[in-house]
Coordinates of C-alpha atoms in Angstrom, one line a residue:
X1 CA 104.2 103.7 117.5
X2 CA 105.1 107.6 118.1
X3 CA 102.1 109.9 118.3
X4 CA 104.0 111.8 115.3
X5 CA 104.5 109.1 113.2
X6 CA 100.9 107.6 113.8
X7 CA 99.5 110.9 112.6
X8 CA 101.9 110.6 109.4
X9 CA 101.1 107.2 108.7
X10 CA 96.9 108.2 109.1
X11 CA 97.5 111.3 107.1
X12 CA 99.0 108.6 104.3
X13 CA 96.3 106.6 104.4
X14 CA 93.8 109.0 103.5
X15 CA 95.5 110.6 101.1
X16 CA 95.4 107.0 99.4
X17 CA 92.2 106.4 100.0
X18 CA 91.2 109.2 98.6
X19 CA 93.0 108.8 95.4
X20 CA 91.9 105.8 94.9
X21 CA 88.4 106.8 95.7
X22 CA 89.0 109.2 92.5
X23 CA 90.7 106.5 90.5
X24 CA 87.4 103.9 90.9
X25 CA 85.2 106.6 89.0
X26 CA 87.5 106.1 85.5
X27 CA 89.2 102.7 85.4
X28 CA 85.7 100.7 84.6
X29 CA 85.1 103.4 81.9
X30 CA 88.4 104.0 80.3
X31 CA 87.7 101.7 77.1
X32 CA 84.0 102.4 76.5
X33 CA 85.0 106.3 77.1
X34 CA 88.0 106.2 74.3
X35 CA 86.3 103.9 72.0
X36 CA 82.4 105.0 71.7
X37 CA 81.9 107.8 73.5
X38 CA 84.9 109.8 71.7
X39 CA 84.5 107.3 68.7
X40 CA 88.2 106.5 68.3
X41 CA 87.4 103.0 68.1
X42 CA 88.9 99.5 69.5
X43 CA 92.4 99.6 68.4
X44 CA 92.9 103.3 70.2
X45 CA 91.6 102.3 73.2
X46 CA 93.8 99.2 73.8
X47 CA 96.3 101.3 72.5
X48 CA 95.9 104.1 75.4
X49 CA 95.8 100.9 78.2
X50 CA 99.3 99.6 76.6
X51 CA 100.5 103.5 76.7
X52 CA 99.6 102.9 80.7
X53 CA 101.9 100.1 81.2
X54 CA 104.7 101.5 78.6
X55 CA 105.2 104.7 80.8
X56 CA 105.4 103.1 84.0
X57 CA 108.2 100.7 82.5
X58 CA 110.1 103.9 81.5
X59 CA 109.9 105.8 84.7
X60 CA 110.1 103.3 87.4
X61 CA 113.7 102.6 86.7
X62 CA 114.8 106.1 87.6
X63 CA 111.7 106.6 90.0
X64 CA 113.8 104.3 92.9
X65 CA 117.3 106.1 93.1
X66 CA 114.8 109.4 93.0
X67 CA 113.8 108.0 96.3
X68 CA 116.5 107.0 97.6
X69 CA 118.7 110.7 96.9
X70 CA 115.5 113.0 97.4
X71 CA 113.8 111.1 99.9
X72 CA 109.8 110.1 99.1
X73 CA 108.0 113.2 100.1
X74 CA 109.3 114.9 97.0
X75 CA 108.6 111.9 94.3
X76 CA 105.3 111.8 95.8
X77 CA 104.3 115.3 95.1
X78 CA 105.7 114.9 91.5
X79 CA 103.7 111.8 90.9
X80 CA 100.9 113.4 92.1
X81 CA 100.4 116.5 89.9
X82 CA 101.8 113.9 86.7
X83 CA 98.5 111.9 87.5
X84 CA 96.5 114.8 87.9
X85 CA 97.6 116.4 84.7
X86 CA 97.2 113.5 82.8
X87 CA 93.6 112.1 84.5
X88 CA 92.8 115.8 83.7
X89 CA 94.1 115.7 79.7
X90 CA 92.3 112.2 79.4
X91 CA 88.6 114.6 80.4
X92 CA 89.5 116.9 77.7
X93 CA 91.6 114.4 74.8
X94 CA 89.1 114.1 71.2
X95 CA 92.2 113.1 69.1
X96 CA 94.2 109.8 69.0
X97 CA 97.2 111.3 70.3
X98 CA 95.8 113.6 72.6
X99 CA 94.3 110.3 74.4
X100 CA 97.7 108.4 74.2
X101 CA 99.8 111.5 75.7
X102 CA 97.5 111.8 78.7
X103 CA 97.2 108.2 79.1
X104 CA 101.2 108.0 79.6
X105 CA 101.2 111.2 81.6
X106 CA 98.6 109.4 83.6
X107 CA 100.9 106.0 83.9
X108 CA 103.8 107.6 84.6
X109 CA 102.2 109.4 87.7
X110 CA 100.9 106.6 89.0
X111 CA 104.0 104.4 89.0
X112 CA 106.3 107.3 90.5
X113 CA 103.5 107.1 93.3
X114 CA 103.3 103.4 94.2
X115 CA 107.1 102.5 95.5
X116 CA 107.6 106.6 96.8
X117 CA 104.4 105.9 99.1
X118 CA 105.1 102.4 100.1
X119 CA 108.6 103.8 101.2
X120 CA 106.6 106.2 103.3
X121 CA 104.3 103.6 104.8
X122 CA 107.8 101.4 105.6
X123 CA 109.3 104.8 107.7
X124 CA 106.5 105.8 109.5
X125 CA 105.9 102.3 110.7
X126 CA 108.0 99.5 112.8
X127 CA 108.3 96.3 111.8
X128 CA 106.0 94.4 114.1
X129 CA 103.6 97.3 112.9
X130 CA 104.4 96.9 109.1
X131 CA 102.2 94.4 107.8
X132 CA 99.2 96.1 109.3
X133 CA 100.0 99.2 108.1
X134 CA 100.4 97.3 104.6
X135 CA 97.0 95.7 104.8
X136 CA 95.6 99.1 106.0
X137 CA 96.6 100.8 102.9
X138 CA 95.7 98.0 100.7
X139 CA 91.9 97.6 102.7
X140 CA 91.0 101.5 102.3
X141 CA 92.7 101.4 98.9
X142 CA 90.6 98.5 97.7
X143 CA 87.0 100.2 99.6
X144 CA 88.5 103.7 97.7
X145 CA 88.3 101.6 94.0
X146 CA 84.7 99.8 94.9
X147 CA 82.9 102.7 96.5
X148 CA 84.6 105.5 93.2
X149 CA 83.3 102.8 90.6
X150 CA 80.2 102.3 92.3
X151 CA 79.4 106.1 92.2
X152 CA 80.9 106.5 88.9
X153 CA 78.1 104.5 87.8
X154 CA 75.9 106.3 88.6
X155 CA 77.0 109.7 87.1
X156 CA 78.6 108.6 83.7
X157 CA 76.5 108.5 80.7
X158 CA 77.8 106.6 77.5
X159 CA 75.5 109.6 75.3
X160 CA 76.8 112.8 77.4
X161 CA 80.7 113.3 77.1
X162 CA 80.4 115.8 80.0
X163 CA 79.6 113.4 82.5
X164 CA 83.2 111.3 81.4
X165 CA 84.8 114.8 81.6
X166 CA 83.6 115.1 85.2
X167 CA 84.9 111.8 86.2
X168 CA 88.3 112.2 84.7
X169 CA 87.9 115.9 86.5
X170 CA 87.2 114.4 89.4
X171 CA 89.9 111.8 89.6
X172 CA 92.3 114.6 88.7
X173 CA 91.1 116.1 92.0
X174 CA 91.4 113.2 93.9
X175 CA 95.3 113.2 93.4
X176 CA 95.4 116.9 93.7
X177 CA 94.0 116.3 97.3
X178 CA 96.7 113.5 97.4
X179 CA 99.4 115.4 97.3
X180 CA 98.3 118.0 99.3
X181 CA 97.6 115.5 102.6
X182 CA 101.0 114.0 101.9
X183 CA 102.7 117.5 101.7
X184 CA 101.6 117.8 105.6
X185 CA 103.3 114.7 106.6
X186 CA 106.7 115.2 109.0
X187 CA 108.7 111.8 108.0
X188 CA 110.6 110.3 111.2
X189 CA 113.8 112.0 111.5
X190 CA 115.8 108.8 110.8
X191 CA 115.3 106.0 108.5
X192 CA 114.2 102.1 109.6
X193 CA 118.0 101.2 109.7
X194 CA 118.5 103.5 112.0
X195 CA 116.1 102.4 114.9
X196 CA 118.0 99.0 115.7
X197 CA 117.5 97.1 113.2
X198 CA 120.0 96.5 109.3
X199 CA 118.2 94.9 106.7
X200 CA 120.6 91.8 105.2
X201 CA 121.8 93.1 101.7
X202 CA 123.1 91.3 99.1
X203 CA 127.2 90.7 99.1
X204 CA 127.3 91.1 102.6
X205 CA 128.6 95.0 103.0
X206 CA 128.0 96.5 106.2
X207 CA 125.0 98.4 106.4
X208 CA 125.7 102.6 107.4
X209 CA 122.6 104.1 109.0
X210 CA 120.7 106.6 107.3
X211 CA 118.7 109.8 107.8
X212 CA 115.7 110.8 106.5
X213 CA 114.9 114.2 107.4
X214 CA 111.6 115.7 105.7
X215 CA 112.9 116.1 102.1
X216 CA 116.1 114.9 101.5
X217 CA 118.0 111.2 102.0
X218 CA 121.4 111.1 102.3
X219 CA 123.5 107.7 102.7
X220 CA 126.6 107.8 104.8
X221 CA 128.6 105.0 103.5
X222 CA 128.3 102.6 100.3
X223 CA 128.6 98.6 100.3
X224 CA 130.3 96.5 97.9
X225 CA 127.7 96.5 95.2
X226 CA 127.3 100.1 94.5
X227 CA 124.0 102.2 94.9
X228 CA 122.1 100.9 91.4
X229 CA 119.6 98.2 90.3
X230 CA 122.7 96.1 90.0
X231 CA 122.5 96.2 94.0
X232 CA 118.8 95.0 94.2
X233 CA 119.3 92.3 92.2
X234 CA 122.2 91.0 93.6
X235 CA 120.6 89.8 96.3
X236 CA 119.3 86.4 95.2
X237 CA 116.3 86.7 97.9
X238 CA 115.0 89.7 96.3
X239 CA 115.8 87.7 93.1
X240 CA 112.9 85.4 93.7
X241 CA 110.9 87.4 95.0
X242 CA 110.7 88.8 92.0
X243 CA 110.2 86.1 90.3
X244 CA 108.0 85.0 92.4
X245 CA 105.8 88.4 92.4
X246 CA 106.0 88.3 88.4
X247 CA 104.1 84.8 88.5
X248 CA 101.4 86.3 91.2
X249 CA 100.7 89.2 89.8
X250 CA 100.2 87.4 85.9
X251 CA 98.0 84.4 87.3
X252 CA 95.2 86.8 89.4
X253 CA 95.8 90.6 88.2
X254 CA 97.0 90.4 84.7
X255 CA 93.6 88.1 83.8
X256 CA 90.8 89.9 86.0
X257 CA 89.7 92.4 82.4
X258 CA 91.4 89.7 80.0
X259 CA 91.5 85.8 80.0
X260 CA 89.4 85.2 82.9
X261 CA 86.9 87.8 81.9
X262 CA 86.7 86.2 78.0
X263 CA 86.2 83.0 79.8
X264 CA 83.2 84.0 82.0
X265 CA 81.4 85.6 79.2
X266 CA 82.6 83.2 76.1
X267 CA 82.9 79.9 78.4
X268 CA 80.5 79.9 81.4
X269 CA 78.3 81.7 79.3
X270 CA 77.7 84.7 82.0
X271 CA 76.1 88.3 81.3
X272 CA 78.2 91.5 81.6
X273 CA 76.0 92.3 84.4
X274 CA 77.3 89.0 86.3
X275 CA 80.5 89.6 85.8
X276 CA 79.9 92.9 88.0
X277 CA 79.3 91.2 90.5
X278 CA 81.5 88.7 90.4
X279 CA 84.3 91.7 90.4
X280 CA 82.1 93.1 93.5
X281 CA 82.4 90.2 95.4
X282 CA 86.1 90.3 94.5
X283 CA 86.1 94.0 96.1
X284 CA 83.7 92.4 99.0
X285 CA 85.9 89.7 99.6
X286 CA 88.8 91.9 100.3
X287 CA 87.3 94.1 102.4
X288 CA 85.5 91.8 105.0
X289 CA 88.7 89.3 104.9
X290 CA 91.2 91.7 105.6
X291 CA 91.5 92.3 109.3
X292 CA 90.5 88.8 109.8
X293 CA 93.3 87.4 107.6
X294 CA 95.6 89.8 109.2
X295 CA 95.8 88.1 112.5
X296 CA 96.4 84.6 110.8
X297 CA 99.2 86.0 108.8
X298 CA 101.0 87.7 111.8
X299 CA 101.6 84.4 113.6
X300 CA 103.1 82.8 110.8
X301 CA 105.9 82.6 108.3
X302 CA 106.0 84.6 105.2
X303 CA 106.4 82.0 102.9
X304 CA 104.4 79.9 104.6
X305 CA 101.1 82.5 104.2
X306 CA 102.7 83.0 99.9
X307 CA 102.4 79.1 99.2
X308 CA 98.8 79.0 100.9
X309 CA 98.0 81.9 98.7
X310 CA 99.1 79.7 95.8
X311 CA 97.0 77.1 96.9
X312 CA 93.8 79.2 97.0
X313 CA 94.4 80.9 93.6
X314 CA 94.6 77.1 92.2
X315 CA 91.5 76.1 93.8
X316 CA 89.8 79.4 92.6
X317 CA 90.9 78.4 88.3
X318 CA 89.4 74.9 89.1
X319 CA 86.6 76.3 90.0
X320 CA 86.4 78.8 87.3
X321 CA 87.5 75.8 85.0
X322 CA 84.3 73.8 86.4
X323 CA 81.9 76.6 85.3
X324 CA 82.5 76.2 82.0
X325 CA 83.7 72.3 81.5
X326 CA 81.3 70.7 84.0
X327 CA 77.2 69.7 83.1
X328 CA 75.9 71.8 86.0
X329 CA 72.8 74.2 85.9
X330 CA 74.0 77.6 84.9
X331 CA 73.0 79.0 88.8
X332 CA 75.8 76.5 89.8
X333 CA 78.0 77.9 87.4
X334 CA 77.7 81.1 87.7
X335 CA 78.2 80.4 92.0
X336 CA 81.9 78.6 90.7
X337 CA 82.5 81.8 89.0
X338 CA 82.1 84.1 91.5
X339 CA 83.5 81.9 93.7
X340 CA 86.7 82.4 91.6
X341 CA 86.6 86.2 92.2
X342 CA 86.1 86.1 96.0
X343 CA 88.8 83.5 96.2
X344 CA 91.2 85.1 94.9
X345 CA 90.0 88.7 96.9
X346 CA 91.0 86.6 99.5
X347 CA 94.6 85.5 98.2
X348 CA 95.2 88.8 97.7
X349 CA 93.9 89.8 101.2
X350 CA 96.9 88.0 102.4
X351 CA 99.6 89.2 99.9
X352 CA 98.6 92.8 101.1
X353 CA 100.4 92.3 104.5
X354 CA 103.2 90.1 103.7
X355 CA 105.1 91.1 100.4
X356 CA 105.0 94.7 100.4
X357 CA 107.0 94.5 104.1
X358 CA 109.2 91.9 102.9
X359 CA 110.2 93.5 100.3
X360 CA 111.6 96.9 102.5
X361 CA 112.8 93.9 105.3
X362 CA 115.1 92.4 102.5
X363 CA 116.5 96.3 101.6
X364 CA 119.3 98.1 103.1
X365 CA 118.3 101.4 104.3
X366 CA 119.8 103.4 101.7
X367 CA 118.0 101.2 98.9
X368 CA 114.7 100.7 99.9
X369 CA 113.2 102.6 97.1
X370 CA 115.2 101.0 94.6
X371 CA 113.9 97.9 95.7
X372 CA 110.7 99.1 95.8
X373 CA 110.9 100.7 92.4
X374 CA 112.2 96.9 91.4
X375 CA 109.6 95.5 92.7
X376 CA 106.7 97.7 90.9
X377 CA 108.7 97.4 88.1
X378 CA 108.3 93.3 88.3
X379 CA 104.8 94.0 89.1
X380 CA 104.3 96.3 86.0
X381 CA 105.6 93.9 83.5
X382 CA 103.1 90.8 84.6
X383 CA 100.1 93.6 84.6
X384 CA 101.5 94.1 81.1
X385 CA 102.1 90.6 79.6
X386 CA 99.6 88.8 81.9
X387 CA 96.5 90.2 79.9
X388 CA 98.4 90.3 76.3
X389 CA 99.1 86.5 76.8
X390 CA 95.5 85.7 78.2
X391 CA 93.9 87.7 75.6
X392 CA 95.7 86.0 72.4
X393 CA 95.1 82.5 74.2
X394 CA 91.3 83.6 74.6
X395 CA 91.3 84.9 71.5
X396 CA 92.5 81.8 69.4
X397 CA 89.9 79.7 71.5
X398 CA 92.5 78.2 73.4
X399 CA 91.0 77.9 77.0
X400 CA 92.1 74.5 77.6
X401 CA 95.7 75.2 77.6
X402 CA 95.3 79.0 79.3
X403 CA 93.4 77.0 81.9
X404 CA 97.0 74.5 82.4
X405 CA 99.0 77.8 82.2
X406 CA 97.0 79.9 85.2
X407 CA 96.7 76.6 86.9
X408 CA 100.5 75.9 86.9
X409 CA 101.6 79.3 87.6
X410 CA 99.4 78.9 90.9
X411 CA 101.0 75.9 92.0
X412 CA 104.4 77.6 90.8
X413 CA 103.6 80.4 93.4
X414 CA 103.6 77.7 95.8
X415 CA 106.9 76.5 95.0
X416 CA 108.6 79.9 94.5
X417 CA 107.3 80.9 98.0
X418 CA 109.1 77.7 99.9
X419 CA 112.1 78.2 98.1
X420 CA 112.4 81.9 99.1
X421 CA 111.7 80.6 102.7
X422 CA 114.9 79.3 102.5
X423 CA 116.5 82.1 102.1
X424 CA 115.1 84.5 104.7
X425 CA 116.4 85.1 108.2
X426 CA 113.7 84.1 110.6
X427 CA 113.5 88.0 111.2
X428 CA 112.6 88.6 107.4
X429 CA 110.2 85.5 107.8
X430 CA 108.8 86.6 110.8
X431 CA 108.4 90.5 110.3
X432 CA 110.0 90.7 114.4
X433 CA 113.2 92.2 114.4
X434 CA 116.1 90.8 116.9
X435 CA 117.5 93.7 118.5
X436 CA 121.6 93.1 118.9
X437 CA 124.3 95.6 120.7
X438 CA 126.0 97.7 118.2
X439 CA 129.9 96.4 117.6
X440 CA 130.9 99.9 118.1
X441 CA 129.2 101.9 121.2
X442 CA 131.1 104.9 121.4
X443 CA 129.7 108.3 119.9
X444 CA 126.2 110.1 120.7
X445 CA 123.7 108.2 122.9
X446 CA 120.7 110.0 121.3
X447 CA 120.9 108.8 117.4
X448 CA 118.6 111.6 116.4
X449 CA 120.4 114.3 117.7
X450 CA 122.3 116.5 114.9
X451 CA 125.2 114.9 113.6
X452 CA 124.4 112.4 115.6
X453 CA 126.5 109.0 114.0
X454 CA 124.7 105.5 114.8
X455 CA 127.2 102.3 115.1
X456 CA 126.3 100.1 112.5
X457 CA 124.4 96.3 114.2
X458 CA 126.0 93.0 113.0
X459 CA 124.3 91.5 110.4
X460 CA 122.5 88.7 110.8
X461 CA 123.4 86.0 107.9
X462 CA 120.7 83.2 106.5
X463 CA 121.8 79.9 107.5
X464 CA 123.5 77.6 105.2
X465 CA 120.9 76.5 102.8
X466 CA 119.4 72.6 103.7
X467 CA 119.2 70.1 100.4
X468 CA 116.4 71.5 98.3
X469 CA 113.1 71.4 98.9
X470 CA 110.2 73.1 97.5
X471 CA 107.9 75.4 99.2
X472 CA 106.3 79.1 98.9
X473 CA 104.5 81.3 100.0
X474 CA 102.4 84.6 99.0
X475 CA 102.1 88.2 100.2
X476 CA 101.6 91.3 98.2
X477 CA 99.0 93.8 97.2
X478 CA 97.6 96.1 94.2
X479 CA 99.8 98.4 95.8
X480 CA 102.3 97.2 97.5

């Protein structure tokens, strides 16, 4: 990797780390803060979650062509001081609607960040270097959460507002110092497409180079489809992947604070204080896996690593189904339990360097934050539905069938995974790139030079699809 870019990509890193670091010391204490400590009650405080997820949905469709016209550097910086403001208004909210306002001020800021950092991570990396870029973001990100809610324990007091207001001060910080780190990041001078390598897109239209520069993106050319969401999902690869992030991201994220916590307590019969650690050992699973699981996942297929992913996840709810339905002491069942939790920190260990760079590898240059902002978008709605759904089952009593449901959509992970491996190029499957001669070699040798125009490189086209078969497999991350 260029020195230049290396430093970028570092200087990303930590600013992410850091915000997340800041973001650990509230999201444990969000609905004891609203509810108790500023006495708004229950209802308010599920409210202000919901107000999360609800400005997220609104921004993120606009957040992607952002991107794309102004480049990420800007949406970054915006996100940032929206996070801020609201983390910031959350400290100081005593009324209903004060809380609600900061919680969407809040939400919005931190869905404009996800997809305009991710496209950062994707152009100050390559693609044999993407994945562990991905799975370094997702590592220090995940160490940033455990080691903020560890010492937010330690300073917040449910009697004493002002230690809340110096968590939600210090979060606002946190993405204050975020956007300043990313504010000294030079952005490679010319976009992934450029460097040899055009992403397939959906209706075959060729691919026109684009260039980044440090704040602005410009595209040179337009394909078939146009420049909107329409684009992203015509591509039926990025189709299923989509569908196939939904189902991840509502059978392991959408449960962790809803239907798999009601079942630990209400089921397997464990203390609050055991369900700590079974989200530590979540955290703890993550972060010892990671650079292990890295090497196993960058000799093999995309969907091949998804599928196994699926596979985990489903051993992980039988084993959370045997703490509760099996005759075993309560030590046993409580060691199922967190079982559950470390499995699926390691599912999710893989996801981290396999979905977030398939997801810019299936983009044409010009539309990688749309796709982006699709894909958080998908990723969104499941974090939004996944704990309503598991919640009313859990709440009606009904863990037998949420048990079939989580269950099902695991092995359905499986099978969405092989069927998207049928239609990736072995490049997308791979993360290599296959370098081929530009059709058109006249113009500048140096594509970086001003004005410079880069010939466009042949496409390369899936092969025709084989009878059907079913397959999958996983890759993504918290935030990729």
């Amino acid at each position: 990797m260029h020195t230049g870019t290396g430093s970028a990509l570092r200087r990303i890193q930590i600013g992410n780390a850091l915000s997340a670091f800041g973001n650990g010391f509230t999201v444990p204490y969000l609905f004891i803060y609203v509810a108790r400590v500023r006495e708004l009650g229950e209802a308010t405080a599920g409210a202000s979650l919901a107000a999360f997820a609800v400005a997220a949905l609104l921004v993120l469709p606009f957040t992607g062509r952002a991107i794309d016209q102004r480049g990420p550097l800007p949406v970054v910086l915006v996100g940032a001081a929206g996070a801020s403001a609201g983390a910031l208004g959350f400290g100081f909210a005593a009324t209903a609607p004060a809380v609600l306002a900061a919680a969407a001020v809040m939400g919005a800021g931190i869905a404009v960040l996800q997809p305009a950092l991710a496209m950062m991570i994707v152009w100050c990396s390559t693609p044999a270097t993407r994945a562990r870029a991905f799975a370094t973001q997702f590592f220090l990100v995940n160490l940033g959460l455990g080691l903020g809610g560890l010492t937010g324990g330690l300073i917040v007091d449910e009697h004493h507002t002002g230690s809340f207001v110096l968590l939600f001060a210090t979060e606002a910080v946190m993405f204050l110092v975020l956007g300043a780190v990313i504010a000294t990041v030079r952005l490679p001078r010319s976009a992934p497409a450029a460097h040899g390598r055009t992403p397939v897109a959906a209706g075959g239209g060729a691919e026109v180079p684009v260039r980044a520069g440090r704040w602005r993106v410009r595209a040179a050319g337009r394909s078939p489809e146009g420049d909107g969401m329409r684009a992203v999902f015509a591509n039926p690869a990025m189709v299923l992947l989509c569908v196939l992030g939904f189902v991840l991201f509502f059978a392991c994220y959408g449960q962790f604070e809803a239907g798999l916590a009601a079942y630990a307590v209400e089921v397997t019969r464990v203390s609050p204080t055991t369900l700590g650690l079974a989200l530590a050992a979540n955290t703890a699973a993550i972060v010892v896996a990671q650079y292990a699981v890295l090497r196993f996942v960058e000799r093999r297929r995309r969907s091949r690593v998804i599928a196994l992913v699926g596979l985990i996840w489903t051993v992980a709810w039988l084993a959370a189904a045997a703490s509760g339905v099996l005759a075993v002491p309560h030590a046993v069942a409580v060691g199922l339990l967190i079982s559950t939790y470390a499995l699926f920190g390691v599912g999710e260990a893989m996801l981290s360097p396999t979905v977030a760079p398939l997801v810019a590898d299936l983009a044409p240059a010009r539309l990688i934050g749309r796709y982006n902002a699709a894909f958080a978008l998908v990723k969104q709605l499941a974090l939004a539905i996944g704990p309503a759904v598991g919640g009313l089952l859990a709440a009606a009593g009904a863990y037998g069938p949420y048990l079939v449901l989580v269950i099902a959509c695991s092995l359905g992970v499986s099978v969405l995974a092989l069927r998207l491996g049928r239609r990736l190029t072995p490049e997308q499957e791979s993360g290599q790139v296959v370098v081929t001669a530009p059709d058109a070699p006249d113009g500048p040798d140096t594509p970086d030079a001003p004005g410079a125009a880069t010939a466009p490189v042949p496409r390369h086209e899936p092969a025709p699809e084989p009878e059907p078969v079913v397959g999958r497999s996983v890759g993504a991350g918290v935030h990729g």
